[in-house]
């Protein structure tokens, strides 16, 4: 079956031999491009990449801080208007052009090749610190196999407990002092943490082993790493809703506060979460979809993966706040007992006015009764030697919810209150490990696939390239295993990806909608999918998405300009967290991260212009660059071809028409060859 001719690049240029020049057509038999063994593997890989650690700790935190149910409604709105169209764009581009991010944007226009390289740089930055978080999960997983969890009680020092632990909590002390052994600020580097360094090495070894055969090995790992977290989340949900205080936590979580919609920063946070939840701009979505058969329904995949991502975020939020509700009620109840005991002792030892509450019946006292008493009577008491405090369930729910504090402090503390806490702790951190790895595999695919597609040398030594990439990632990642390494993780997380990725996605959308042409792209998709694509995407890609992304970029830049960047540090003397401004050198580093990630875009543009002036095409300038296979595959299975199909000479009719022949996913793939 003859295939359609591939669409021309956006600038209308084509490498063709002019008649009369005496050039011969050369056809090269290339190695078949890898493909997914099944649709299930592909789907699990896309879901595994998009569903990551952010669904478990960032989304619940944002939902809690920004209006509960109102934030979820805003998130769904932005997911539909911006997230799904952009996700579909990346899926369709990768599947249509069958290349990584570098090849996709080079195919649309050689001047845009820098977009693909920027995606690779950002993926590399993210991989550096993301694997450190996986290393932390490995450390906590190993520490969970003890009868009494090591963060359950404070260690002793002399005749009492360690002062720093007593002033904070056992979980905070274990996290900051035992796991990280953190310094007081980013200026204090300190020596390497040997245990975390070993865990980081283990994380990189796991990633290397899972990636060494490309998607052939990654797809098999996904059966466990993508499915297991859902099993754990369901176990925690069933256990969590049976706990005392779970209903209060869930009710507090989802109570809608629609007034937050008037806050521009809430819109910025919701858009950023949509942006990162789907993995837009990393190139990983493009890389995974490029291994699909040409007739795969990527439009349906866009809705399915986005829907699974949303439902996972909501499920994780239910689990988190059911458990945190239990934790908060337990702590608040203990607070009530402690205060009532102090008040009862004071009343029995010295003459004191009536407390207006039965302090001896603490077991039957509700938190609402205590809060009402404290507001009307308790806070007015001045008892020498006793400190009567407020015991607020809401305040306890707010503690330790942001970022890593949710997983390694608040949630960890809650699990110490579970019967059989080591089992639940091991289950939780095994879930975090799998969530992190599935996302890490996609991030590495965003680096390896575009580069191996572009450079023939790397393609011929894929295992060596994968191993070297992981080794370099580990060596640079040692920066994060210093005692101040957690502060660098926060810096990379906040600044190395956000702005560069937003800029990359803006360029991606502009390239497809305006440079290549939205109408033209929709027509290509119609031929590829054998069905029309709703025309509404044309207006989404041309107007709605660019305006939304430019607004997000402006809001992010404005926030950086108006507010000096800060980080959360642990003060050893005060045994508490504090916000510190980044020093001047750190601001220079984070600025450099943003510039380095974005720099390939203008460099690629200038490089293409210079090559045009010199009379060269960018494809000629890149040694080993393989032209994109952008045409439909022949749907004739290999087993129906005549026996001579294995002989290259049997393809002589195709060769006469100057076409290359490729084996792809058990089918013959043809595409136009370049004139040499």
XYZ file of C-alpha atoms in Angstrom:
676
model
C 0.000 0.000 0.000
C 1.397 3.363 -0.976
C 1.600 6.010 1.694
C 0.658 9.646 1.642
C 3.411 12.148 0.977
C 4.714 13.772 4.125
C 3.762 17.413 4.696
C 6.356 19.996 3.813
C 8.243 21.756 6.588
C 6.784 25.089 7.555
C 9.296 27.102 5.550
C 8.377 25.237 2.391
C 11.892 23.862 1.867
C 12.536 20.332 0.659
C 15.769 18.495 -0.044
C 15.381 17.488 -3.702
C 17.999 16.881 -6.360
C 17.542 19.314 -9.192
C 17.261 17.674 -12.621
C 20.364 17.626 -14.730
C 22.837 17.699 -11.838
C 23.738 14.052 -12.298
C 23.082 13.166 -8.624
C 22.020 9.638 -7.826
C 19.298 8.718 -5.390
C 20.665 6.756 -2.464
C 18.352 4.680 -0.294
C 19.521 3.570 3.125
C 17.991 0.716 5.073
C 17.732 2.002 8.647
C 17.151 -0.037 11.785
C 13.476 -0.263 12.683
C 12.320 2.210 15.314
C 11.259 0.651 18.602
C 7.570 0.374 19.355
C 5.396 -0.429 22.350
C 4.603 -4.110 22.707
C 1.013 -3.252 23.606
C -1.309 -0.301 24.091
C -1.455 -1.157 27.795
C 2.283 -0.556 28.198
C 2.026 2.805 26.444
C -0.971 3.881 28.508
C 0.708 2.877 31.782
C 3.863 4.739 30.739
C 1.964 7.973 29.988
C -0.050 7.688 33.212
C 3.071 6.806 35.194
C 4.892 9.866 33.891
C 2.033 12.318 34.465
C 1.043 10.894 37.863
C 3.931 11.583 40.196
C 4.892 12.827 43.625
C 3.175 16.163 42.952
C -0.200 14.427 42.922
C 0.408 13.144 46.444
C 1.803 16.204 48.160
C 1.575 19.337 45.975
C -2.037 19.064 44.818
C -3.451 18.405 48.347
C -1.441 21.335 49.696
C -2.663 23.738 46.982
C -6.211 22.512 47.394
C -6.019 23.061 51.137
C -4.485 26.530 50.911
C -6.670 27.826 48.085
C -10.298 27.220 48.816
C -10.695 23.437 48.860
C -13.497 22.482 46.494
C -13.285 25.886 44.762
C -9.674 25.177 43.809
C -10.646 21.771 42.390
C -13.309 23.426 40.195
C -10.755 25.986 38.988
C -8.243 23.217 38.328
C -10.773 21.254 36.244
C -11.640 24.394 34.261
C -8.002 25.100 33.404
C -7.387 21.425 32.680
C -10.149 21.469 30.033
C -9.281 24.864 28.507
C -5.480 24.608 28.534
C -4.204 21.252 29.763
C -6.032 18.826 27.477
C -5.504 20.840 24.223
C -1.771 21.221 24.862
C -1.430 17.595 25.952
C -3.223 16.489 22.776
C -0.927 18.719 20.711
C 2.192 17.005 22.100
C 0.708 13.520 21.721
C -0.317 14.203 18.124
C 2.998 15.825 17.156
C 5.072 12.946 18.505
C 2.860 10.261 16.970
C 2.631 12.012 13.601
C 6.293 12.859 13.133
C 7.624 9.793 15.013
C 10.604 11.565 16.540
C 11.654 12.940 19.896
C 11.209 16.600 20.740
C 14.296 17.716 18.773
C 13.184 15.991 15.569
C 9.574 17.182 15.914
C 10.402 20.876 16.085
C 13.172 20.564 13.487
C 10.616 19.005 11.146
C 8.219 21.922 11.592
C 11.008 24.436 11.036
C 14.798 24.108 11.414
C 14.790 27.476 13.160
C 12.780 25.930 16.023
C 15.120 23.032 16.789
C 16.278 24.811 19.961
C 12.880 24.121 21.550
C 13.710 20.414 21.613
C 17.143 21.013 23.104
C 15.618 23.257 25.791
C 13.243 20.437 26.721
C 16.231 18.103 27.098
C 18.067 20.584 29.344
C 15.027 21.064 31.591
C 14.501 17.293 31.781
C 18.120 16.911 32.859
C 17.743 19.549 35.588
C 14.576 17.873 36.858
C 16.140 14.400 36.761
C 19.035 15.618 38.921
C 16.912 16.586 41.921
C 13.966 14.233 41.323
C 16.191 11.201 41.819
C 17.332 12.672 45.132
C 13.722 12.578 46.332
C 13.584 8.946 45.207
C 16.755 8.389 47.246
C 15.039 9.863 50.307
C 12.143 7.458 49.772
C 14.598 4.537 49.607
C 16.146 5.685 52.907
C 12.761 5.908 54.650
C 11.669 2.590 53.145
C 14.734 0.905 54.614
C 14.146 2.622 57.972
C 10.544 1.342 58.069
C 11.580 -2.276 58.677
C 11.898 -1.805 62.425
C 9.441 -2.768 65.118
C 9.387 0.744 66.533
C 9.807 3.302 63.790
C 12.950 5.399 64.419
C 10.941 8.639 64.107
C 8.290 7.530 66.595
C 10.032 8.813 69.740
C 12.808 11.247 70.543
C 16.256 9.811 71.214
C 17.661 10.125 74.715
C 20.643 12.219 75.712
C 21.931 11.714 79.218
C 18.963 11.600 81.575
C 16.508 13.222 79.154
C 15.543 13.560 75.528
C 17.538 15.477 72.930
C 16.720 19.159 73.356
C 16.208 19.822 69.635
C 13.779 16.908 69.337
C 11.838 17.844 72.458
C 11.398 21.402 71.159
C 10.041 20.217 67.806
C 8.749 16.671 67.233
C 10.255 13.212 66.682
C 9.364 13.187 62.979
C 10.806 16.655 62.331
C 13.947 15.782 64.252
C 14.446 12.540 62.318
C 13.898 14.271 58.964
C 16.116 17.288 59.508
C 18.766 15.771 61.761
C 18.977 12.029 61.007
C 17.950 11.830 57.343
C 19.352 15.141 56.020
C 21.612 16.267 58.896
C 20.811 19.678 57.496
C 22.719 22.925 57.982
C 21.127 26.146 59.207
C 21.339 27.863 55.815
C 22.327 27.356 52.196
C 25.592 29.232 52.859
C 26.804 26.382 55.112
C 27.700 23.566 52.737
C 28.875 20.854 55.112
C 30.200 17.420 54.195
C 28.430 14.758 52.163
C 25.739 12.617 53.770
C 27.046 9.062 53.128
C 23.711 7.277 53.636
C 21.759 9.581 51.289
C 24.625 9.361 48.781
C 24.293 5.576 48.791
C 20.520 5.845 48.339
C 21.026 8.249 45.417
C 23.396 5.750 43.791
C 20.795 3.005 44.235
C 18.146 5.221 42.626
C 20.305 5.902 39.565
C 21.169 2.193 39.221
C 17.446 1.316 39.228
C 16.758 3.962 36.575
C 19.658 2.760 34.415
C 18.555 -0.889 34.591
C 14.976 0.051 33.710
C 16.040 2.239 30.766
C 18.914 0.246 29.246
C 16.759 -1.322 26.527
C 14.692 1.798 25.934
C 10.944 1.380 26.007
C 11.287 -2.400 25.645
C 12.481 -2.621 29.245
C 10.661 0.469 30.547
C 7.281 -0.823 29.362
C 7.650 -4.030 31.383
C 8.612 -2.155 34.560
C 5.530 0.060 34.178
C 3.200 -2.849 34.878
C 4.298 -2.655 38.503
C 5.525 0.916 39.032
C 2.360 2.495 37.571
C -0.243 0.130 39.052
C 1.146 -0.453 42.556
C 0.620 3.157 43.798
C -3.123 2.840 43.126
C -3.285 -0.329 45.197
C -1.577 1.469 48.076
C -3.783 4.563 47.760
C -6.914 2.400 47.922
C -5.554 0.566 50.983
C -4.826 3.877 52.700
C -8.235 5.256 51.727
C -10.058 2.259 53.201
C -7.935 2.463 56.354
C -8.103 6.247 56.518
C -11.887 6.700 56.374
C -12.277 4.385 59.364
C -10.054 6.572 61.553
C -11.411 9.011 64.100
C -11.129 12.502 62.639
C -11.103 11.435 58.978
C -14.484 13.042 58.279
C -13.328 16.337 59.806
C -10.215 16.301 57.624
C -12.147 15.588 54.406
C -14.827 18.158 55.267
C -12.194 20.804 55.970
C -10.451 19.891 52.725
C -13.372 20.203 50.345
C -15.342 23.039 51.902
C -15.648 25.456 48.940
C -14.470 29.043 49.366
C -15.318 30.634 46.029
C -13.915 34.034 47.004
C -10.415 32.724 46.191
C -11.266 32.963 42.473
C -10.659 36.712 42.763
C -6.995 36.091 43.670
C -4.656 36.133 40.646
C -2.051 34.049 42.479
C -4.561 31.211 42.937
C -5.086 31.126 39.169
C -1.322 31.077 38.718
C -0.911 28.168 41.115
C -3.773 26.207 39.516
C -2.371 26.754 36.005
C 1.126 25.772 37.135
C -0.229 22.573 38.696
C -2.068 21.672 35.466
C 1.115 22.425 33.568
C 3.313 20.127 35.634
C 0.696 17.450 36.296
C 0.529 16.599 32.581
C 4.273 16.955 32.011
C 3.930 19.603 29.298
C 7.120 20.871 27.703
C 9.392 18.108 28.995
C 9.401 16.284 25.678
C 8.553 13.033 27.473
C 4.963 12.999 26.197
C 6.282 13.474 22.658
C 8.911 10.763 23.172
C 6.430 8.169 24.436
C 3.845 8.896 21.730
C 6.498 8.712 18.994
C 6.705 4.941 19.530
C 2.984 4.500 18.794
C 1.492 3.099 15.585
C 0.346 5.881 13.277
C -3.334 5.012 13.612
C -3.405 5.158 17.421
C -6.279 7.327 18.707
C -4.189 9.947 20.506
C -7.229 12.234 20.850
C -8.898 9.711 23.123
C -5.591 9.162 24.937
C -5.401 12.872 25.770
C -8.741 12.782 27.577
C -8.112 9.405 29.204
C -4.682 10.223 30.648
C -5.819 13.693 31.779
C -8.891 12.186 33.448
C -6.838 9.527 35.234
C -4.428 12.227 36.395
C -7.276 14.327 37.817
C -8.922 11.386 39.553
C -5.579 10.337 41.025
C -5.064 13.822 42.452
C -8.526 13.762 44.027
C -7.990 10.221 45.362
C -4.633 11.185 46.858
C -6.231 14.277 48.404
C -8.923 12.154 50.036
C -6.285 9.814 51.442
C -4.020 12.603 52.654
C -6.697 14.557 54.474
C -8.400 11.512 55.931
C -5.067 10.581 57.526
C -4.165 14.177 58.422
C -7.635 14.636 59.931
C -6.926 11.663 62.173
C -3.514 13.077 63.067
C -4.906 16.536 63.763
C -7.745 15.247 65.944
C -5.372 13.010 67.891
C -2.982 15.899 68.564
C -5.808 18.321 69.400
C -7.414 15.795 71.766
C -4.109 15.271 73.554
C -3.816 19.047 73.808
C -7.262 19.261 75.451
C -6.363 16.544 77.954
C -3.086 18.268 78.812
C -4.739 21.661 79.328
C -7.670 20.293 81.325
C -5.300 18.340 83.534
C -3.320 21.520 84.207
C -6.502 23.481 84.944
C -7.837 20.754 87.261
C -4.541 20.585 89.186
C -4.469 24.374 89.531
C -8.068 24.429 90.754
C -7.478 21.683 93.327
C -4.258 23.140 94.740
C -5.161 26.816 95.040
C -8.385 28.818 95.430
C -9.531 29.676 91.913
C -12.673 31.006 90.307
C -15.059 28.535 88.702
C -13.738 27.197 85.394
C -17.284 26.965 83.996
C -16.383 23.534 82.576
C -16.030 20.043 84.035
C -12.272 19.592 83.842
C -12.426 16.103 85.341
C -14.575 14.709 82.510
C -11.993 15.113 79.764
C -12.815 11.859 77.971
C -16.299 13.049 77.045
C -15.280 16.590 76.153
C -15.499 17.491 72.457
C -13.105 19.796 70.643
C -15.918 22.253 69.918
C -16.769 22.455 73.636
C -13.150 23.106 74.508
C -12.711 25.747 71.781
C -15.845 27.563 72.966
C -14.612 27.421 76.575
C -11.143 28.636 75.599
C -12.540 31.650 73.713
C -14.941 32.654 76.492
C -12.971 31.673 79.589
C -9.729 29.767 79.114
C -7.614 32.417 77.394
C -8.447 34.886 80.193
C -7.008 32.607 82.871
C -3.594 33.439 84.247
C -2.453 30.394 86.204
C 1.078 30.589 87.556
C 3.152 27.627 86.360
C 0.577 26.465 83.824
C 0.180 27.403 80.181
C -3.391 27.019 78.912
C -3.318 26.999 75.120
C -5.779 26.794 72.245
C -6.339 23.306 70.814
C -7.523 23.872 67.271
C -8.179 21.043 64.842
C -7.941 23.511 61.936
C -4.547 24.795 62.998
C -3.210 21.273 63.309
C -4.439 20.489 59.795
C -2.354 23.370 58.468
C 0.874 22.096 59.985
C 3.485 20.496 57.749
C 1.309 20.181 54.643
C 3.565 21.793 52.035
C 5.929 19.876 49.770
C 8.235 17.285 51.263
C 6.935 18.216 54.721
C 3.697 16.423 53.894
C 5.309 13.075 53.065
C 8.320 13.050 55.357
C 6.903 14.854 58.403
C 3.111 15.170 58.657
C 2.050 11.922 56.960
C 4.928 10.055 58.576
C 3.864 11.281 62.014
C 0.291 10.174 61.363
C 1.440 6.655 60.514
C 3.150 6.305 63.895
C -0.355 6.433 65.388
C -1.545 3.492 63.253
C -1.627 -0.020 64.706
C 1.131 -1.895 62.872
C 2.802 1.362 61.884
C 5.950 -0.226 60.308
C 3.764 -2.056 57.760
C 1.909 1.113 56.740
C 5.136 3.096 56.642
C 6.844 0.559 54.357
C 3.759 0.500 52.124
C 3.643 4.303 51.896
C 7.304 4.797 51.010
C 7.227 1.908 48.542
C 4.358 3.799 46.887
C 6.402 7.022 46.822
C 9.327 5.095 45.348
C 7.181 3.737 42.499
C 5.504 7.101 41.848
C 8.896 8.736 41.614
C 10.413 6.052 39.392
C 7.552 6.023 36.878
C 7.906 9.797 36.479
C 11.683 9.495 36.363
C 11.477 7.002 33.490
C 9.456 9.514 31.475
C 11.863 12.311 32.327
C 14.835 10.254 31.128
C 12.923 9.355 27.957
C 12.597 13.099 27.354
C 16.412 13.237 27.292
C 17.443 9.967 25.651
C 14.843 9.640 22.879
C 15.400 13.047 21.181
C 19.181 12.720 21.298
C 19.309 9.134 20.028
C 16.848 10.042 17.268
C 19.010 12.987 16.220
C 22.558 11.613 16.489
C 23.374 8.322 14.802
C 26.381 7.632 17.034
C 24.237 7.751 20.160
C 21.588 5.631 18.455
C 24.163 2.921 17.699
C 25.426 2.900 21.314
C 22.168 3.355 23.181
C 23.090 1.314 26.276
C 26.440 3.080 26.696
C 24.751 6.457 26.274
C 22.097 5.551 28.865
C 24.699 4.332 31.362
C 26.884 7.423 30.868
C 23.876 9.735 31.263
C 22.948 8.077 34.556
C 26.571 8.225 35.752
C 26.798 11.951 34.956
C 23.441 12.504 36.673
C 24.711 10.768 39.806
C 27.983 12.712 39.904
C 26.268 16.091 39.508
C 23.548 14.954 41.917
C 26.148 14.679 44.691
C 25.551 18.411 45.108
C 22.180 17.498 46.648
C 23.631 14.995 49.128
C 25.584 17.648 51.005
C 24.168 18.703 54.346
C 22.737 21.784 52.609
C 21.503 19.700 49.679
C 17.819 20.049 50.560
C 18.037 23.786 49.910
C 19.427 23.128 46.416
C 16.585 20.671 45.777
C 14.114 23.454 46.625
C 15.971 25.888 44.350
C 15.942 23.508 41.377
C 12.313 22.562 41.989
C 11.136 26.168 42.156
C 13.214 27.802 39.430
C 15.054 25.397 37.086
C 11.885 24.149 35.396
C 8.985 26.566 35.912
C 9.849 29.555 33.723
C 11.835 27.650 31.049
C 9.043 25.100 30.617
C 6.394 27.801 30.310
C 8.490 29.488 27.619
C 9.041 26.155 25.831
C 5.303 25.405 25.770
C 4.543 28.908 24.463
C 6.989 28.329 21.595
C 5.564 24.849 20.968
C 2.022 26.160 20.712
C 3.068 29.094 18.528
C 5.084 26.771 16.255
C 2.179 24.428 15.565
C -0.645 26.977 15.499
C 1.043 29.803 13.594
C 4.293 28.611 11.971
C 3.096 25.245 10.716
C -0.551 26.285 10.735
C -3.394 24.999 12.887
C -5.556 24.176 9.855
C -2.726 22.279 8.236
C -1.988 20.370 11.437
C -5.646 19.421 11.863
C -5.699 18.150 8.284
C -2.616 16.013 8.974
C -4.334 14.580 12.054
C -7.456 13.836 10.041
C -5.385 11.760 7.611
C -3.447 10.093 10.433
C -6.453 9.202 12.606
C -8.814 8.615 9.685
C -11.407 10.795 11.402
C -11.943 14.563 11.701
C -10.614 16.383 14.751
C -12.951 18.974 16.358
C -12.211 22.399 14.902
C -12.400 23.920 18.395
C -8.756 22.886 18.863
C -7.777 25.386 16.188
C -9.014 28.265 18.354
C -7.652 26.712 21.530
C -4.152 26.414 20.067
C -4.159 29.792 18.313
C -5.745 32.000 20.971
C -6.837 30.486 24.304
C -3.692 28.508 25.158
C -1.139 31.187 24.131
C -3.009 33.878 26.077
C -3.253 31.629 29.128
C 0.433 30.682 28.970
C 1.549 34.291 28.463
C -0.577 35.268 31.456
C 1.042 32.506 33.531
C 4.498 33.608 32.430
C 3.733 37.245 33.282
C 2.329 36.352 36.706
C 5.368 34.177 37.488
C 7.827 36.885 36.422
C 5.924 39.514 38.376
C 6.024 37.385 41.509
C 9.785 36.920 41.170
C 10.334 40.662 40.669
C 8.064 41.871 43.463
C 9.055 39.231 46.017
C 12.673 38.310 46.688
C 12.971 34.508 46.369
C 13.138 32.744 49.727
C 13.620 29.199 50.969
C 12.590 27.326 54.105
C 15.543 26.628 56.410
C 15.803 24.627 59.623
C 17.212 26.520 62.595
C 18.944 24.088 64.899
C 18.990 26.378 67.924
C 15.305 27.324 67.665
C 14.331 23.805 66.496
C 11.927 25.333 63.995
C 11.589 26.297 60.329
C 12.141 29.833 59.101
C 11.986 31.669 55.778
C 15.344 32.998 54.633
C 16.096 35.082 51.517
C 18.447 33.523 48.992
C 21.940 35.068 49.174
C 23.311 36.916 46.163
C 25.315 33.967 44.810
C 22.262 31.702 45.041
C 20.193 34.238 43.082
C 22.920 34.193 40.438
C 22.775 30.374 40.318
C 18.996 30.202 39.934
C 19.139 32.934 37.279
C 21.776 30.913 35.451
C 19.559 27.803 35.607
C 16.729 29.698 33.925
C 19.023 31.195 31.258
C 20.810 27.907 30.478
C 17.489 26.082 30.098
C 16.092 28.696 27.713
C 19.334 29.487 25.823
C 19.056 26.685 23.191
C 15.979 28.393 21.669
C 17.766 31.574 20.442
C 20.971 29.614 19.714
C 19.054 27.206 17.472
C 17.411 30.095 15.665
C 20.709 31.919 15.074
C 22.436 28.679 14.044
C 19.754 28.003 11.436
C 20.056 31.536 10.024
C 23.837 31.210 9.751
C 23.507 27.888 7.926
C 21.067 29.473 5.493
C 23.569 32.256 4.812
C 26.265 29.628 4.168
C 23.981 27.735 1.802
C 23.623 24.682 4.012
C 20.495 23.040 5.376
C 20.381 22.223 9.085
C 19.851 18.556 8.238
C 23.107 18.499 6.274
C 24.935 20.163 9.141
C 23.943 17.505 11.696
C 25.965 14.355 11.172
C 23.829 11.286 11.393
C 20.513 13.096 11.525
C 17.721 10.810 10.324
C 14.821 12.540 8.508
C 11.471 12.214 10.212
C 9.277 9.314 9.140
C 6.060 11.250 8.869
C 3.924 9.081 6.650
C 1.382 6.401 7.403
C 2.523 2.839 7.873
C 1.531 0.027 5.575
C -0.985 -1.976 7.538
C 0.013 -5.256 5.831
C 1.402 -7.531 8.577
C 4.803 -9.029 7.978
C 3.545 -12.585 8.083
C 1.370 -11.969 4.981
C 4.290 -10.834 2.822
C 5.962 -13.222 0.352
C 9.095 -15.053 1.557
C 11.293 -12.735 -0.472
C 10.316 -9.859 1.775
C 13.351 -10.530 3.888
C 15.596 -9.804 0.935
C 16.220 -6.087 0.323
C 16.161 -6.713 -3.395
C 12.515 -7.696 -3.156
C 11.695 -4.051 -2.494
C 12.860 -2.988 -5.949
C 9.444 -1.542 -6.958
C 9.635 0.747 -3.949
C 13.221 1.666 -4.638
C 12.320 2.703 -8.137
C 10.006 5.264 -6.567
C 12.825 6.594 -4.358
C 11.379 5.507 -1.043
C 13.015 4.087 2.058
C 11.543 1.003 3.642
C 11.434 0.507 7.410
C 10.088 -2.224 9.630
C 7.878 -0.638 12.286
C 5.853 -2.491 14.913
C 5.459 -5.531 12.663
C 4.561 -3.469 9.584
C 6.382 -2.004 6.600
C 6.882 1.745 6.851
C 7.710 3.879 3.807
C 8.815 7.456 3.689
C 10.315 9.794 1.129
C 14.091 9.643 0.986
C 16.356 12.643 0.769
C 18.351 13.207 -2.397
C 22.041 12.745 -1.850
